[in-house]
PDB file of C-alpha atoms in Angstrom:
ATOM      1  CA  UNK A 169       3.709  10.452  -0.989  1.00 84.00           C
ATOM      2  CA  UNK A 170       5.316  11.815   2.375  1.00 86.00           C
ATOM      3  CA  UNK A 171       4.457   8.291   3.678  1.00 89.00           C
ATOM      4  CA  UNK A 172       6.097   6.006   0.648  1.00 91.00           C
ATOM      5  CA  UNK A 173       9.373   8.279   1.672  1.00 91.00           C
ATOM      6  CA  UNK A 174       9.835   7.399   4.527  1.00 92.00           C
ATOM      7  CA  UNK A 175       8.799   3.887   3.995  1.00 92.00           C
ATOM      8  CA  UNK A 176      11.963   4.008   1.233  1.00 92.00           C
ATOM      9  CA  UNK A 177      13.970   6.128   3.493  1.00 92.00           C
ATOM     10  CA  UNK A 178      13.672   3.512   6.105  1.00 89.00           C
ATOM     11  CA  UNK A 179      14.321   0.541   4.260  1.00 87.00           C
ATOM     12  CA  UNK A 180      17.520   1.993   3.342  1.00 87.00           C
ATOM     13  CA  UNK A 181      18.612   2.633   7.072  1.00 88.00           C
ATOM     14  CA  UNK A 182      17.670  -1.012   8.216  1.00 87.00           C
ATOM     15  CA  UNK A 183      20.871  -3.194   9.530  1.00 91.00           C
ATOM     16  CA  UNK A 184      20.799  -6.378   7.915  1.00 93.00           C
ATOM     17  CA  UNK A 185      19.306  -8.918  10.341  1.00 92.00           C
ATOM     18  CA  UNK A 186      16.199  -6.644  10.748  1.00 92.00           C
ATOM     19  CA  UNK A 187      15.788  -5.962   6.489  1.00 93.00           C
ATOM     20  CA  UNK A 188      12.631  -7.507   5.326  1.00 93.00           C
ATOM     21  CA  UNK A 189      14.794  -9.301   2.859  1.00 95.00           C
ATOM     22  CA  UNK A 190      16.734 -11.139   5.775  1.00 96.00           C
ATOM     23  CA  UNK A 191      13.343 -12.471   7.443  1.00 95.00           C
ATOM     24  CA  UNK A 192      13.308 -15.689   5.050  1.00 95.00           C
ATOM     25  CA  UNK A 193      17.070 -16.741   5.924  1.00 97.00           C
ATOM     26  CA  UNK A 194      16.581 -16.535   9.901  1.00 95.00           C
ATOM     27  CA  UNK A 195      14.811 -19.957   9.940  1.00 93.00           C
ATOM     28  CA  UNK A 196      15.380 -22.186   7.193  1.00 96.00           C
ATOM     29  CA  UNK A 197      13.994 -25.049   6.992  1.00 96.00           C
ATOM     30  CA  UNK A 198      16.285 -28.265   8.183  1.00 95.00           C
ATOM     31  CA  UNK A 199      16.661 -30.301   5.385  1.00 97.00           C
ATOM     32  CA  UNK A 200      18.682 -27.433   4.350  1.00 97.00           C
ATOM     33  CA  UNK A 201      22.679 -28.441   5.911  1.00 97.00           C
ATOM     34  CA  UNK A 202      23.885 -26.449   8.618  1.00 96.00           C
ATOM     35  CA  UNK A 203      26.743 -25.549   6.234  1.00 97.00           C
ATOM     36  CA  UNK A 204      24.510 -24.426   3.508  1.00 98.00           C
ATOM     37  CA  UNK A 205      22.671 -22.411   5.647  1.00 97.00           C
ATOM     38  CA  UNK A 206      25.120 -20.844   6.661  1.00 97.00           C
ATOM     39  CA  UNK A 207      26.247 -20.062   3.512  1.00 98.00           C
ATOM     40  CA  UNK A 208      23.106 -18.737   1.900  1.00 98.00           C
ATOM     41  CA  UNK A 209      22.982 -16.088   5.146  1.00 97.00           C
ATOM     42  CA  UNK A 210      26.145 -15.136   3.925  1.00 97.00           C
ATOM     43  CA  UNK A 211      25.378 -14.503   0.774  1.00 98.00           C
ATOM     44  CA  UNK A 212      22.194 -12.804   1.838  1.00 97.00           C
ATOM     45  CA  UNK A 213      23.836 -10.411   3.921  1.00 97.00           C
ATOM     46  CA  UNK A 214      26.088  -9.565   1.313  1.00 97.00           C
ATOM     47  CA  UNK A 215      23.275  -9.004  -1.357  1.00 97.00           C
ATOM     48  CA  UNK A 216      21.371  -7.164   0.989  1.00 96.00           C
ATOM     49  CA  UNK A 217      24.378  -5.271   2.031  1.00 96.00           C
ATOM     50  CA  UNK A 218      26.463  -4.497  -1.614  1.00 96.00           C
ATOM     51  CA  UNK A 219      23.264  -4.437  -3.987  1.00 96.00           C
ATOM     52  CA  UNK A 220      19.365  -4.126  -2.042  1.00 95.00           C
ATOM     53  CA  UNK A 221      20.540  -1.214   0.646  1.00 95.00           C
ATOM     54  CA  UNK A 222      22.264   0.611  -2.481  1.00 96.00           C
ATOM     55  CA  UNK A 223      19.484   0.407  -4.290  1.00 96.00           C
ATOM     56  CA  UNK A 224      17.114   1.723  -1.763  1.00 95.00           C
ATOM     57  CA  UNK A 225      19.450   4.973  -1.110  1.00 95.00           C
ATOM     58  CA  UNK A 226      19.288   5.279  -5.376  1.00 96.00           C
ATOM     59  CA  UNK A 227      15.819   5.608  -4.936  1.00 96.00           C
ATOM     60  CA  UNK A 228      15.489   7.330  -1.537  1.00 96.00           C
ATOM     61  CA  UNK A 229      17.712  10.051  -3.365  1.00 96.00           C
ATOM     62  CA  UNK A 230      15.513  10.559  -6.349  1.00 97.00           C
ATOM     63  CA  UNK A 231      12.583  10.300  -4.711  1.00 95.00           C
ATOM     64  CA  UNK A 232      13.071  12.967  -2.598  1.00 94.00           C
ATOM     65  CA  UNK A 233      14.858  15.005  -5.246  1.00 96.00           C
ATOM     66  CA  UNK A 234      12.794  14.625  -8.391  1.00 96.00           C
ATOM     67  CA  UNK A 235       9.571  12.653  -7.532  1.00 95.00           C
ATOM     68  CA  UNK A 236       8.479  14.501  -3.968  1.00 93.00           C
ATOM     69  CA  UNK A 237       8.713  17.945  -5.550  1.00 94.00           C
ATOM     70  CA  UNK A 238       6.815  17.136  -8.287  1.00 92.00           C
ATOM     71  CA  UNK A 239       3.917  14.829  -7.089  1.00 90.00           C
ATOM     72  CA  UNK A 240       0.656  16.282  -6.763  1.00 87.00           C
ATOM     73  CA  UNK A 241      -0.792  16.875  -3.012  1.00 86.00           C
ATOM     74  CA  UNK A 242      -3.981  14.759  -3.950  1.00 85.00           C
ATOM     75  CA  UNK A 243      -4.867  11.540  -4.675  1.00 83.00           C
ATOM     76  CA  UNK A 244      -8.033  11.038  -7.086  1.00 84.00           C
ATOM     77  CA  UNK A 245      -8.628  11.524 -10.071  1.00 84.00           C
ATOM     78  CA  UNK A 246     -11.062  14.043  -9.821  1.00 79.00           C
ATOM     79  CA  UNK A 247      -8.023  16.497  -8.939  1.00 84.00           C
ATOM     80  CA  UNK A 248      -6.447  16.183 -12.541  1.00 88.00           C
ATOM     81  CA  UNK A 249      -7.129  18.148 -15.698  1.00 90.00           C
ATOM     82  CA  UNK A 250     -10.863  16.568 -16.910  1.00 92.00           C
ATOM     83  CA  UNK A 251     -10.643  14.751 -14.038  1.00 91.00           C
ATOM     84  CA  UNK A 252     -14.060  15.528 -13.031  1.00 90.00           C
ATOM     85  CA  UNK A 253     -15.471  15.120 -16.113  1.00 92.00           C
ATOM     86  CA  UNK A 254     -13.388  11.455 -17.116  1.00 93.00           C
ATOM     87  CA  UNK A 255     -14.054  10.394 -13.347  1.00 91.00           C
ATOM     88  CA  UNK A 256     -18.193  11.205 -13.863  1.00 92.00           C
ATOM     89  CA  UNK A 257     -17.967   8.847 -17.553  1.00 92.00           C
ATOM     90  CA  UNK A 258     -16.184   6.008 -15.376  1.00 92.00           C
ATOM     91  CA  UNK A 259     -19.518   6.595 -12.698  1.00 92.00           C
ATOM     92  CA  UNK A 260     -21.294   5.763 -15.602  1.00 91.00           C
ATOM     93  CA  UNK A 261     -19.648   3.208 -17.242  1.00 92.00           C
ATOM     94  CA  UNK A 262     -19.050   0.772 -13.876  1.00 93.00           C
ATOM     95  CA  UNK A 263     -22.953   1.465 -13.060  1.00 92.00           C
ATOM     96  CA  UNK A 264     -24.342   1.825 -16.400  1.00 88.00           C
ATOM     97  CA  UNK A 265     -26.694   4.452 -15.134  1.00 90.00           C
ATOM     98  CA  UNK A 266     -27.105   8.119 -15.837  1.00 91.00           C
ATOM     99  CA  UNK A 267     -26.787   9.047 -11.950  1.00 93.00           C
ATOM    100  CA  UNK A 268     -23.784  11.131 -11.171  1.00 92.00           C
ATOM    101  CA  UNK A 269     -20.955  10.306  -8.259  1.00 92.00           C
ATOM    102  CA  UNK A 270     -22.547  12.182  -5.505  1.00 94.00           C
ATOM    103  CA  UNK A 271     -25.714  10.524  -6.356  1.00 96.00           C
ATOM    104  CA  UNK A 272     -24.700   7.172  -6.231  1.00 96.00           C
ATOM    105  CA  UNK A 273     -22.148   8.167  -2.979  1.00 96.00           C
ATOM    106  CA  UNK A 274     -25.585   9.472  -1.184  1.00 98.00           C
ATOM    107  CA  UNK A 275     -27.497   5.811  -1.811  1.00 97.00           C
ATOM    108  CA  UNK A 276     -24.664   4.502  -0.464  1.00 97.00           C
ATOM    109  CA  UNK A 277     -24.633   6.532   3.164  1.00 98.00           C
ATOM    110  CA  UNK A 278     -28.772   5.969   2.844  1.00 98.00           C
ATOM    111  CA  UNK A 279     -28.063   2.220   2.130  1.00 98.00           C
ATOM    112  CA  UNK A 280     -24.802   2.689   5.366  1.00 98.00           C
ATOM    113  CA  UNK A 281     -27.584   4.006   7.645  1.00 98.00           C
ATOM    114  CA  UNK A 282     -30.566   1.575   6.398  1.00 98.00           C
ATOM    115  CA  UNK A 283     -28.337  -1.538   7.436  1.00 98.00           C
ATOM    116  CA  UNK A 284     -27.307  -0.150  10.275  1.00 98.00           C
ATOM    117  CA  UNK A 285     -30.724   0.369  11.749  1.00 96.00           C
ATOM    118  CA  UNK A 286     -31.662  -3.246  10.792  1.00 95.00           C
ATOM    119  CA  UNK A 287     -28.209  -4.715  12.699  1.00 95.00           C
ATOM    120  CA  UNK A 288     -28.945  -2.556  15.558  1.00 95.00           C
ATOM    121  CA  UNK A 289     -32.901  -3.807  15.564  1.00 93.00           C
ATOM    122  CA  UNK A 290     -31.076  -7.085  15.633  1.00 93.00           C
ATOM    123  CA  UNK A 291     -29.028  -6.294  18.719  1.00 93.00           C
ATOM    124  CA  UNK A 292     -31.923  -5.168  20.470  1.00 91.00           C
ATOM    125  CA  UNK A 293     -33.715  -7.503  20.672  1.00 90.00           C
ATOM    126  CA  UNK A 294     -31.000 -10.065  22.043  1.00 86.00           C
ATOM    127  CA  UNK A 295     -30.466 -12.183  18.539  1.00 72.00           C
ATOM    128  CA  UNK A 296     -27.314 -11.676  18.606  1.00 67.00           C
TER     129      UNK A 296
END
């Protein structure tokens, strides 16, 4: 969650021209009026600048002061209450087998290392 702070945190420091949000209005296309464009870069800035920066320190502010300090440190499921348990039905349910996660994560690294061999067989002997 560290990262998506300072993801906000820096979207909310950006000047204008370099604001994601900006990117579109730098090259409009030219059956768009010189005028016009001009005018819809104004009005850009000035969205970006009175209502999208604003927003961005909002939510800078309470992420760092409500969200951060309560998010967990982990990601998966596994890490919540029953997690291990509802994360070994879901193993089930997308496989429809009996076989539990770390079963079906070792025929994975067998299948990993299987292929592997094969493609560098391959290599060796100049198909590629």
């Amino acid at each position: 969650m560290e990262r998506v702070y300072r993801q906000i945190k820096i979207q909310s420091k950006q000047n204008i021209e370099n604001n994601p949000f900006y990117q579109v209005f730098k090259e409009l296309p030219s059956t768009i009026p010189l005028e016009e464009q001009k005018a819809l870069r104004k009005d850009a800035r000035k969205t970006i600048k009175e209502e999208i920066i604003p927003s961005y320190e909002l939510l800078e502010e309470f992420f760092k002061t409500e969200y951060l300090p309560q998010a967990r440190l982990t990601v998966g499921l596994y890490d919540t209450p029953k997690g291990k348990e509802l994360y070994e039905q879901l193993a089930k349910s997308f496989t429809t087998t009996n076989l539990t996660p770390k079963e079906i994560h070792n025929i994975g690294l067998g299948e990993v290392a299987r292929i592997r061999g094969e493609m560098e067989e391959v290599i060796k002997e100049g198909k590629v």
